[in-house]
PDB file of C-alpha atoms in Angstrom:
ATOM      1  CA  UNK R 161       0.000   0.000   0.000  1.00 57.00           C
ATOM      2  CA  UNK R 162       1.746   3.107  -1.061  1.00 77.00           C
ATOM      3  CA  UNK R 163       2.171   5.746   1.693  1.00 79.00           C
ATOM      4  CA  UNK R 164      -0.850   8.190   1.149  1.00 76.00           C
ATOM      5  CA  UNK R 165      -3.415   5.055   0.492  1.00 76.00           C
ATOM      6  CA  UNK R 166      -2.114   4.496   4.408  1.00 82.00           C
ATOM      7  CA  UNK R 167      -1.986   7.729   5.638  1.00 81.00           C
ATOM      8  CA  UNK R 168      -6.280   7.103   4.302  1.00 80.00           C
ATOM      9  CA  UNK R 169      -6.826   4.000   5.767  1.00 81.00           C
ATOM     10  CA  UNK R 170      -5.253   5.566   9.204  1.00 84.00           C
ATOM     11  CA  UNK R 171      -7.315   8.687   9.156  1.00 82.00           C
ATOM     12  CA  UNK R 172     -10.489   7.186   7.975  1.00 82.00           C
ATOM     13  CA  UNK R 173     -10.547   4.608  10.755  1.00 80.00           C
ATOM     14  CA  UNK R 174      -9.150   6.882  13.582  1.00 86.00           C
ATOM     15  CA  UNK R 175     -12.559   8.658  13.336  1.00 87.00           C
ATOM     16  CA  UNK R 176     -15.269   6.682  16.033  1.00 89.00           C
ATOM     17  CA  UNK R 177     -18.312   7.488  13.856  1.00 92.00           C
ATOM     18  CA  UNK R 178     -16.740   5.464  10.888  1.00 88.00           C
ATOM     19  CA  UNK R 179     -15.741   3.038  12.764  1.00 87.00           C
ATOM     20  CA  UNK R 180     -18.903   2.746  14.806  1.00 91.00           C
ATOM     21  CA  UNK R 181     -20.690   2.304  11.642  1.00 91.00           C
ATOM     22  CA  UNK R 182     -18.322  -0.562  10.624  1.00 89.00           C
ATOM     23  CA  UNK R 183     -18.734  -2.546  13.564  1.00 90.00           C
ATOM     24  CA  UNK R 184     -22.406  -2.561  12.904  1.00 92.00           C
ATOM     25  CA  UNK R 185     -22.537  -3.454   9.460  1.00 91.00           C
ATOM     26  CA  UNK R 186     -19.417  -6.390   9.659  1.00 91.00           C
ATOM     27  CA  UNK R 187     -20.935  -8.227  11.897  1.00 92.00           C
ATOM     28  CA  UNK R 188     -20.639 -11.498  10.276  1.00 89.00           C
ATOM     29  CA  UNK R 189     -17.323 -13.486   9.353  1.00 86.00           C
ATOM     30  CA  UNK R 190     -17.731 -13.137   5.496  1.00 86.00           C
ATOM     31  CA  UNK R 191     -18.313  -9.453   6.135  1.00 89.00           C
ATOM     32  CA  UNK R 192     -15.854  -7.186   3.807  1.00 89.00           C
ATOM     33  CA  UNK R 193     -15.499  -3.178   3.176  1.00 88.00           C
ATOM     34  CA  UNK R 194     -13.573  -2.572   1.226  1.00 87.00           C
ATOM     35  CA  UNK R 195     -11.679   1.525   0.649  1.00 84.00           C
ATOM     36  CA  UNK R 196     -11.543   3.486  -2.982  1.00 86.00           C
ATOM     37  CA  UNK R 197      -9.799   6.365  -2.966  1.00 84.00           C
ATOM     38  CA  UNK R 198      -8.662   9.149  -5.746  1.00 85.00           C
ATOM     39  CA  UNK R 199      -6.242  11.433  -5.287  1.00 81.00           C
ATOM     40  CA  UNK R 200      -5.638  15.025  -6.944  1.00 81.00           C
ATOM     41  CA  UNK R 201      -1.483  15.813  -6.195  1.00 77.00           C
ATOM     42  CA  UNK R 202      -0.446  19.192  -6.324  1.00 77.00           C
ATOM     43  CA  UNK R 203       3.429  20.301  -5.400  1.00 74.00           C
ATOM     44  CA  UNK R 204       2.266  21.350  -1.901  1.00 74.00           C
ATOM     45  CA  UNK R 205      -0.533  19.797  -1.210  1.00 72.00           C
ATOM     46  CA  UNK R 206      -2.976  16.605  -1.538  1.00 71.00           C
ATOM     47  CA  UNK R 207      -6.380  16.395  -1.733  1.00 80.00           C
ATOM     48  CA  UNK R 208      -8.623  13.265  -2.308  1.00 81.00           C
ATOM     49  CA  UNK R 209     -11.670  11.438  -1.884  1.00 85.00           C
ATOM     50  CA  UNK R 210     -12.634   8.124  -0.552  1.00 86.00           C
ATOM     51  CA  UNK R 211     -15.597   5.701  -0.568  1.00 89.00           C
ATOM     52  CA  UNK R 212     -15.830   2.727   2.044  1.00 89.00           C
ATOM     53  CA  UNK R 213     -17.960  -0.158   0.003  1.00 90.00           C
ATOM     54  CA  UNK R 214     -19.038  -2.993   2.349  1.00 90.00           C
ATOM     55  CA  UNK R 215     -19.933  -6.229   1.126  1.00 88.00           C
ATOM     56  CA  UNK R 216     -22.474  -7.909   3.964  1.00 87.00           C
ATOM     57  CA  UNK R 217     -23.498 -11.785   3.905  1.00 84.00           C
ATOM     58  CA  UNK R 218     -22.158 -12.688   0.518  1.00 79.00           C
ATOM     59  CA  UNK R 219     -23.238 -16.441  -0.678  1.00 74.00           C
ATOM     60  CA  UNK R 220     -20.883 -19.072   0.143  1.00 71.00           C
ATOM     61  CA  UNK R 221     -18.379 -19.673  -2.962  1.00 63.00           C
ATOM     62  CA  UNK R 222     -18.898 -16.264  -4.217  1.00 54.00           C
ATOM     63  CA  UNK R 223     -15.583 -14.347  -2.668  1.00 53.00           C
ATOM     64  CA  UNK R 224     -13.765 -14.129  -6.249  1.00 53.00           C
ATOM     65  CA  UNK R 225     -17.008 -12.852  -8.408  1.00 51.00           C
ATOM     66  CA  UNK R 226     -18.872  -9.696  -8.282  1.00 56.00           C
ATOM     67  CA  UNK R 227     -20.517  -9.076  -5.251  1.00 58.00           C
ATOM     68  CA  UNK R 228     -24.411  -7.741  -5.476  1.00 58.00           C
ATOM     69  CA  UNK R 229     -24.671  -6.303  -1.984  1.00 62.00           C
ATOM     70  CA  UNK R 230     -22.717  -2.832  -2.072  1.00 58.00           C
ATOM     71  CA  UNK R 231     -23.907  -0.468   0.744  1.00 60.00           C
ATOM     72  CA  UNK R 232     -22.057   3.057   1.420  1.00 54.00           C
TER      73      UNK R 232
END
């Protein structure tokens, strides 16, 4: 993971209302969420935005297809 995907990840999930809202929706083993970020660079400054997909109760076998059960 390259170092500002990170520095997302870290920030995102330091915040208690995101990660409140995780622990409520991955509640089951299967469970994913999954982070997609974009990122505008500029010489002094970053800027970017980023959208937490969860995947809840997929089917059994279904891990490596596309997943029908996107909430955000």
């Amino acid at each position: 993971m390259d170092k500002k995907r990170q520095q997302a990840a870290v920030t995102i999930g330091s915040h208690p209302e995101v990660a409140e809202k995780l622990d409520q929706l991955l509640t089951r083993p299967a469970d994913r969420a999954y982070l997609v970020c974009t990122f505008l660079e500029c010489v002094q400054n970053d800027q970017g935005v980023c959208t937490i997909y969860t995947v809840t109760n997929p089917p059994p076998g279904s891990r490596t297809g596309p997943c029908e059960k996107y909430r955000q």
